[in-house]
CSV table of C-alpha atoms and ligand atoms in Angstrom, one decimal:
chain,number,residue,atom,x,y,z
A,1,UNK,CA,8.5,-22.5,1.8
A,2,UNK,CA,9.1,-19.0,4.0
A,3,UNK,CA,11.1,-19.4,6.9
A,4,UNK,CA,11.9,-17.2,9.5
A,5,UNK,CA,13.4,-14.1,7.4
A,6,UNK,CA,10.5,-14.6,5.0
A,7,UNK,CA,8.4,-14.5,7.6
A,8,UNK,CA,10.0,-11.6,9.5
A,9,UNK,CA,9.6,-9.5,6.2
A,10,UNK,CA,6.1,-9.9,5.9
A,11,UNK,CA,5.2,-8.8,9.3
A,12,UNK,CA,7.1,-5.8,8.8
A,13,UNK,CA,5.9,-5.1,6.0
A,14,UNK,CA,2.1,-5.6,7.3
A,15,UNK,CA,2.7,-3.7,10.4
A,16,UNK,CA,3.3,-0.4,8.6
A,17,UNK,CA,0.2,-0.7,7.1
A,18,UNK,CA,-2.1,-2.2,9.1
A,19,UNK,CA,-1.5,-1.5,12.5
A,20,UNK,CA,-4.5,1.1,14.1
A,21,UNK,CA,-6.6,0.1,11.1
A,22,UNK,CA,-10.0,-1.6,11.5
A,23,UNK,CA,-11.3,-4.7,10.0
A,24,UNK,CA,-14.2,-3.0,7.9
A,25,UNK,CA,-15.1,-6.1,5.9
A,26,UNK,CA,-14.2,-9.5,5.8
A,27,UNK,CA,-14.8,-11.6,3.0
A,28,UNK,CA,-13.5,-15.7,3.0
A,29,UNK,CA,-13.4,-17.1,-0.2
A,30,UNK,CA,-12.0,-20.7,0.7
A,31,UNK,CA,-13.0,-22.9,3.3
A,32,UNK,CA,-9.5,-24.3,3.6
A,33,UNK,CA,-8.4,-20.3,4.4
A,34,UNK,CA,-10.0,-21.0,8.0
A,35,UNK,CA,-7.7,-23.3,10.7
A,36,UNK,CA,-10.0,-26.1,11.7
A,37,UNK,CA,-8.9,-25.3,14.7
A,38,UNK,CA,-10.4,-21.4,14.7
A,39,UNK,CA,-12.5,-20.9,18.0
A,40,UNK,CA,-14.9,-18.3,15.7
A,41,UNK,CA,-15.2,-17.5,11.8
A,42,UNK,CA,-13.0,-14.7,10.2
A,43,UNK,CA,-15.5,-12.0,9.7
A,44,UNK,CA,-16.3,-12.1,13.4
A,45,UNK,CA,-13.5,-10.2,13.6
A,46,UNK,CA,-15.0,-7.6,11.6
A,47,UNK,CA,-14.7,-4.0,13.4
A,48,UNK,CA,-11.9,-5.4,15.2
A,49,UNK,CA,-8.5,-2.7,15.1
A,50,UNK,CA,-5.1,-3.9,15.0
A,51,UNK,CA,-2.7,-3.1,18.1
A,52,UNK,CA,0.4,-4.8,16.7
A,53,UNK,CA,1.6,-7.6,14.4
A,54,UNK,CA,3.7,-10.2,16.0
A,55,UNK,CA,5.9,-13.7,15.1
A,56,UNK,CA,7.4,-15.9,17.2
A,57,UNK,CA,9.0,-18.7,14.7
A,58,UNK,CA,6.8,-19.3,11.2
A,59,UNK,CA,3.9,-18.1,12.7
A,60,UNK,CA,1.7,-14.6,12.8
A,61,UNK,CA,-0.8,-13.1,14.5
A,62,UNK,CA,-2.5,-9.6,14.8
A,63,UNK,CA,-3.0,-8.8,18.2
A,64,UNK,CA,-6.6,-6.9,18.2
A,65,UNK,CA,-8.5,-4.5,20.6
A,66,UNK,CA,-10.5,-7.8,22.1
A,67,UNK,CA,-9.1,-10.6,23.5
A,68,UNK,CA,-8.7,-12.7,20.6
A,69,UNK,CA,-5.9,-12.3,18.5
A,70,UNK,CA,-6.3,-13.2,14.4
A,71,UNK,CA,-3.2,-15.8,13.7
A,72,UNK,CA,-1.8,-17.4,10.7
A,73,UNK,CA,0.7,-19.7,8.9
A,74,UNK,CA,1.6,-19.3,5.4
A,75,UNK,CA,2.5,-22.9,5.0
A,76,UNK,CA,3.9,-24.1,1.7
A,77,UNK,CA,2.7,-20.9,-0.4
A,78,UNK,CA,0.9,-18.4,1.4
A,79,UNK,CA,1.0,-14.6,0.7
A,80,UNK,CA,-0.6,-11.9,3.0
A,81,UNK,CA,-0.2,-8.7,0.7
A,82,UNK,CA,-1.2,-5.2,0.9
A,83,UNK,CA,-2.8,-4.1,-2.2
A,84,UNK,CA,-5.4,-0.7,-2.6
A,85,UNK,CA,-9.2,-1.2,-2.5
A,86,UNK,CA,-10.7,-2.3,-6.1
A,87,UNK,CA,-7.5,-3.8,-7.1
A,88,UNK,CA,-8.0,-7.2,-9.3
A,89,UNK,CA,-8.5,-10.3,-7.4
A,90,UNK,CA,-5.6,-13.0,-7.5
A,91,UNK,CA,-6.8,-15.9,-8.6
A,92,UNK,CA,-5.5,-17.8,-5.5
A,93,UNK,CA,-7.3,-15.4,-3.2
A,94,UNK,CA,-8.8,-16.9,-0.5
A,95,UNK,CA,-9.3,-13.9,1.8
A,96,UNK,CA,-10.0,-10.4,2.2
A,97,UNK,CA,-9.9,-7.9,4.8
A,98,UNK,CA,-10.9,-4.4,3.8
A,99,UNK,CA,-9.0,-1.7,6.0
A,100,UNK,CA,-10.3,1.4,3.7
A,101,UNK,CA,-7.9,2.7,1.1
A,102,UNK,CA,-6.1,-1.0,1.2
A,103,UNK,CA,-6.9,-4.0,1.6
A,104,UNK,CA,-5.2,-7.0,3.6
A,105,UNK,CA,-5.2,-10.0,1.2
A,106,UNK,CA,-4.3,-13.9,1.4
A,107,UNK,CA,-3.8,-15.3,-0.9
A,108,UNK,CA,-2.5,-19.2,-1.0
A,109,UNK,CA,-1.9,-21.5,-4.5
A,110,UNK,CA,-1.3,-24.9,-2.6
A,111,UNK,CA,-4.0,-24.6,0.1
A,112,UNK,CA,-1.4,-25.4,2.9
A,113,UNK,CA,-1.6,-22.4,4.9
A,114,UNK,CA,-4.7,-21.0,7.2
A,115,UNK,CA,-5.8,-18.1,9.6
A,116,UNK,CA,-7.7,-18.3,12.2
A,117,UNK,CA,-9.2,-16.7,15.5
A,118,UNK,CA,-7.7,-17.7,18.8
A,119,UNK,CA,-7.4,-17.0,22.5
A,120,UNK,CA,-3.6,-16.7,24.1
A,121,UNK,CA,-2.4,-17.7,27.0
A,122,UNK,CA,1.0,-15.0,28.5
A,123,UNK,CA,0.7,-13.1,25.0
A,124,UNK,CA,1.0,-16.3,22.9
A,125,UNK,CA,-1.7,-17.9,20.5
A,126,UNK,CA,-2.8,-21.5,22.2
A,127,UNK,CA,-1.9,-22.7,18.4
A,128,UNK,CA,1.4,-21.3,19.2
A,129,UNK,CA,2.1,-22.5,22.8
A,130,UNK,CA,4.5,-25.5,21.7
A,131,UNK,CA,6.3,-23.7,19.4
A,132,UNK,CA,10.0,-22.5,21.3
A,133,UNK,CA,11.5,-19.6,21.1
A,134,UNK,CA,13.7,-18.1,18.0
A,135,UNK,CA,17.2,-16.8,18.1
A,136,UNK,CA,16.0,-13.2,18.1
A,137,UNK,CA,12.9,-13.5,20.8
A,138,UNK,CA,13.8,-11.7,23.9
A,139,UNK,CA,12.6,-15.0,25.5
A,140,UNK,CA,15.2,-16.8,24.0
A,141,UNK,CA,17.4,-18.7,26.3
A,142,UNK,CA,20.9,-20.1,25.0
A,143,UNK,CA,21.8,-22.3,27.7
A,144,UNK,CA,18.3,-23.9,27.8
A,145,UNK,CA,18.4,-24.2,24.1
A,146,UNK,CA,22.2,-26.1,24.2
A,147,UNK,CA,20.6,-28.6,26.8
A,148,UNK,CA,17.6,-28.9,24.8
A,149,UNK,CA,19.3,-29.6,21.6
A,150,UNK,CA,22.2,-32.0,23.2
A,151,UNK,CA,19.1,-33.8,25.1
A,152,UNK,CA,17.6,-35.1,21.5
A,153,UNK,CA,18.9,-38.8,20.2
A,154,UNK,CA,18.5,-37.7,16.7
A,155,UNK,CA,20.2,-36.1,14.0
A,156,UNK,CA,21.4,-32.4,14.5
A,157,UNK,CA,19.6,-31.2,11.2
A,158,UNK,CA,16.4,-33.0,12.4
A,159,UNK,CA,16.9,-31.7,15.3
A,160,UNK,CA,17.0,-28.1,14.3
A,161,UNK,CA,13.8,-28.5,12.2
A,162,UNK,CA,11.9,-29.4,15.3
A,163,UNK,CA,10.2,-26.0,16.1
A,164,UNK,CA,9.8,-27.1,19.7
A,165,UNK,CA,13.1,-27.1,20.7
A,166,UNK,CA,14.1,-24.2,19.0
A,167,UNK,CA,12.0,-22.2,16.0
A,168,UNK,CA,12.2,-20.1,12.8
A,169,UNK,CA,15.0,-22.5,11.5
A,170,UNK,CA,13.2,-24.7,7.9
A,171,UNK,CA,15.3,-26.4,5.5
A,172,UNK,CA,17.0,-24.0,3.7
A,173,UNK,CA,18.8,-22.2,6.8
A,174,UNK,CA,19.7,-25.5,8.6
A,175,UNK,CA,21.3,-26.1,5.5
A,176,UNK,CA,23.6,-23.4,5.3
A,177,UNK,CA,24.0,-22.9,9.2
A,178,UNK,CA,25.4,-26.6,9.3
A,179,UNK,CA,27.9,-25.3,6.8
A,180,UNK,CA,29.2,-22.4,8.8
A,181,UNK,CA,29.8,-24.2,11.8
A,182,UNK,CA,31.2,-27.2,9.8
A,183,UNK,CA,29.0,-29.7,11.4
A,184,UNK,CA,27.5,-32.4,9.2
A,185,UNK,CA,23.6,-33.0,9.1
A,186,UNK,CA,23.7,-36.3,10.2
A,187,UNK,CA,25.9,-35.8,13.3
A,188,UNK,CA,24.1,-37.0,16.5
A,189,UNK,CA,22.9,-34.0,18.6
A,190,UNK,CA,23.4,-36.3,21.8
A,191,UNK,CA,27.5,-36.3,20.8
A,192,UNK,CA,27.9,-32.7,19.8
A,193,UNK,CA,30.0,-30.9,22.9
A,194,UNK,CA,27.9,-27.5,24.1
A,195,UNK,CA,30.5,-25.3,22.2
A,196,UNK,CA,29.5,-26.5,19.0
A,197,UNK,CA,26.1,-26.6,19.4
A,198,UNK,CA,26.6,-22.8,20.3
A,199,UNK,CA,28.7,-22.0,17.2
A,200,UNK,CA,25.6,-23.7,15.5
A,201,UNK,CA,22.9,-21.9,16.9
A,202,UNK,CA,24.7,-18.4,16.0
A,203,UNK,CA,25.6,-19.3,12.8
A,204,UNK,CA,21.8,-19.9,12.4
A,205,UNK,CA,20.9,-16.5,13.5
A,206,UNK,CA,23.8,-15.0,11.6
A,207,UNK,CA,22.6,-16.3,8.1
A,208,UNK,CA,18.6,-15.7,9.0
A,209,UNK,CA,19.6,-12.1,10.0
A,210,UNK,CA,21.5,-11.8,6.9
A,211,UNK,CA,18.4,-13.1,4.8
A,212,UNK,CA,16.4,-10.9,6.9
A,213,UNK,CA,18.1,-7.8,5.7
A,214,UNK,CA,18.5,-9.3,2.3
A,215,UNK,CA,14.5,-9.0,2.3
A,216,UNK,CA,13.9,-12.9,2.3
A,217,UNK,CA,15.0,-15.5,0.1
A,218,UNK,CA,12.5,-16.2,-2.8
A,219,UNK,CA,13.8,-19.8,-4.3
A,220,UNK,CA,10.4,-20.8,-6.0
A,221,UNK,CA,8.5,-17.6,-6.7
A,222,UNK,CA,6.0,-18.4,-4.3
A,223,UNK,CA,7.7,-16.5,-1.4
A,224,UNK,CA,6.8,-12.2,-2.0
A,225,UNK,CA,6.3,-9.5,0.7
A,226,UNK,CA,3.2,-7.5,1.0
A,227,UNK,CA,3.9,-5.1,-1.5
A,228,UNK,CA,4.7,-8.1,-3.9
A,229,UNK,CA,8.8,-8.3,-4.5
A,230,UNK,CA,11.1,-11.0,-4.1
A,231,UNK,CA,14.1,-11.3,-1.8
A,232,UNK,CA,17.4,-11.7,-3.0
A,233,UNK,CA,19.4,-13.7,-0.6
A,234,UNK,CA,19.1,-16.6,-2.5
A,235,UNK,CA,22.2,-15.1,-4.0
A,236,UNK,CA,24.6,-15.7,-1.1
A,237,UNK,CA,23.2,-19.2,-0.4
A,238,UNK,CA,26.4,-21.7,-0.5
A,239,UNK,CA,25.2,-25.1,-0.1
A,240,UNK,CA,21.4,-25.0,-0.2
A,241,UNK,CA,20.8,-25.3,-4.0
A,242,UNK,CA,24.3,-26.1,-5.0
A,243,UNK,CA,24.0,-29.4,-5.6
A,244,UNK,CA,27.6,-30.3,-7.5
A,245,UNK,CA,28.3,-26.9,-7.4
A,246,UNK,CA,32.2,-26.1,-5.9
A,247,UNK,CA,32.0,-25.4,-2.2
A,248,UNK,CA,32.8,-22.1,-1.5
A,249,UNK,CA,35.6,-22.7,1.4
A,250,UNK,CA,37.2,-25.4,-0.4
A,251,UNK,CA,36.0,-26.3,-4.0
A,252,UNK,CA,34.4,-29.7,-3.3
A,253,UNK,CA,31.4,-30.5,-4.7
A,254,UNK,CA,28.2,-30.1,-2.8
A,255,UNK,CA,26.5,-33.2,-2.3
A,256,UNK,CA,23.3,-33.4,-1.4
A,257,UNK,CA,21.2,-37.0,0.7
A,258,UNK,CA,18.1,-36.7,1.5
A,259,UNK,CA,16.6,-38.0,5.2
A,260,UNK,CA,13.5,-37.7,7.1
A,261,UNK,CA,11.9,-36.7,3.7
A,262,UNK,CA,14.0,-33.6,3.2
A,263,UNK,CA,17.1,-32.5,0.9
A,264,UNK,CA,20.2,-31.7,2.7
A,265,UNK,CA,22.8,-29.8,1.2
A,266,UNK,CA,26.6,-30.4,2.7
A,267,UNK,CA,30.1,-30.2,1.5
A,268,UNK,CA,31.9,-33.5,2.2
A,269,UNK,CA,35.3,-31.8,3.1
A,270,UNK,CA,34.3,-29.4,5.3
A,271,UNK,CA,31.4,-31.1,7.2
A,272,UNK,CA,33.2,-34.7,7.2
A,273,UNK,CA,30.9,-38.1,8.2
A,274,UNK,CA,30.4,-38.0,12.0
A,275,UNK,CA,32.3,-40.8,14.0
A,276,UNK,CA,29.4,-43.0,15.1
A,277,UNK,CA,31.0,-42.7,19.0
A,278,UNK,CA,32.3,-40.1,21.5
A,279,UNK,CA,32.4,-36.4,20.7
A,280,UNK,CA,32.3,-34.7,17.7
B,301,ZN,ZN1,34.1,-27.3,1.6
């Protein structure tokens, strides 16, 4: 599933080629390629020209000359590529905006991801209001982060999944920023002292900005960037993966438990079982 570098990439990558370009055409060739939640179809956004592209955690939008902006999540699979007019159609392709020489495509194998047309409210897609910032928006505030985080009575890696207290951060990264700081997942945000919660939160952006420059991590094959190659930061992952692998600080083997539905990766030396009272 793209994260935040993954996610990062791909607007890049889209803004170089898409930004002054007009929408000539707009074809949608899967109903489940539209948000339910889209205040207008797709291709009523045809002849609309593309100021900038923007992110704030996993999602995208285009922001448009009109006061509606075009906004997406590529959920489990979704690709928006840049490929030139005439080019063979994918055969999960489940939209297509035509810019001229190139064309804007998304494509999506497991049908989890969407676009759609929405008003904003400050800047920000109304899809997108809930969603905090990430580490590297300028809105990002540390201290109201910390409190946020220390507030939760949950465990610290469900707590970092939760894109409303802080975004951008998915399995994979949670994974390995728990690692760095030497916290383990199930540790009890409400006992964590603000100091560690801070080493936390910058190991987070340390490894995403790693990834980022790595070009993304592309575990599954599903995860490309618009002109169709793979990242290669799954390379320096050290837990996420490693399952019985030798931890790369110590030599333990990685163990992995799954909670709240989700794999997590840890090394039982390094991040030790939390105390179940006072501060960790
Ligand atoms: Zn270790």
């Amino acid at each position: 599933m793209p994260e935040l570098p993954e996610v990062e990439t791909v607007r890049r990558g889209l803004s170089e080629h898409v930004v002054g370009k007009k929408f000539k055409k707009i074809e949608v060739l899967h109903h489940r390629a539209t948000a339910a939640k889209s205040i207008a179809s797709l291709d009523s956004l045809k002849r609309a020209r593309v100021i900038e592209v923007k992110r704030r955690g996993k999602f995208l939008w285009f922001v448009l000359d009109r006061p509606e902006v075009l906004v997406g999540h590529l959920g489990m699979s979704g690709q928006l590529v840049i490929r030139r007019r005439g080019a063979p159609d994918e055969r999960h392709l489940r939209a297509r905006f035509v810019l001229g020489k190139e064309e804007l495509r998304f494509i999506d194998q497991r049908t989890f991801g969407w676009l759609g047309v929405e008003s904003t409210r400050e800047g920000i897609p109304m899809c997108v209001q809930h969603i905090a910032p990430d580490p590297f928006d300028p809105k990002f505030d540390l201290a109201v982060t910390v409190s946020r985080i220390r507030a939760k009575k949950s465990e610290i890696k469900r707590v970092l999944l939760d894109q409303s207290v802080m975004s951008g951060v998915g399995n994979i990264y949670a994974d390995e920023a728990l690692w760095r700081s030497k916290v383990h997942p199930e540790t009890r945000a409400e006992n964590m002292r603000s100091s560690k919660v801070i080493s936390l939160i910058s190991s987070a952006a340390e490894v995403m900005s790693e990834a980022l420059s790595a070009g993304g991590t592309s575990f599954d094959d599903l995860y490309i960037n618009v002109n169709g190659q793979s990242g290669y930061f799954e390379r320096s992952l050290a837990v996420y993966g490693r399952e019985g692998e030798g931890c790369l600080r110590c030599g333990q083997q990685i163990r992995r438990i799954t909670f709240s539905n989700r794999s997590s990766h840890f090394c039982p030396k390094c991040q030790p079982t939390p105390r179940t009272t006072g501060n960790q």
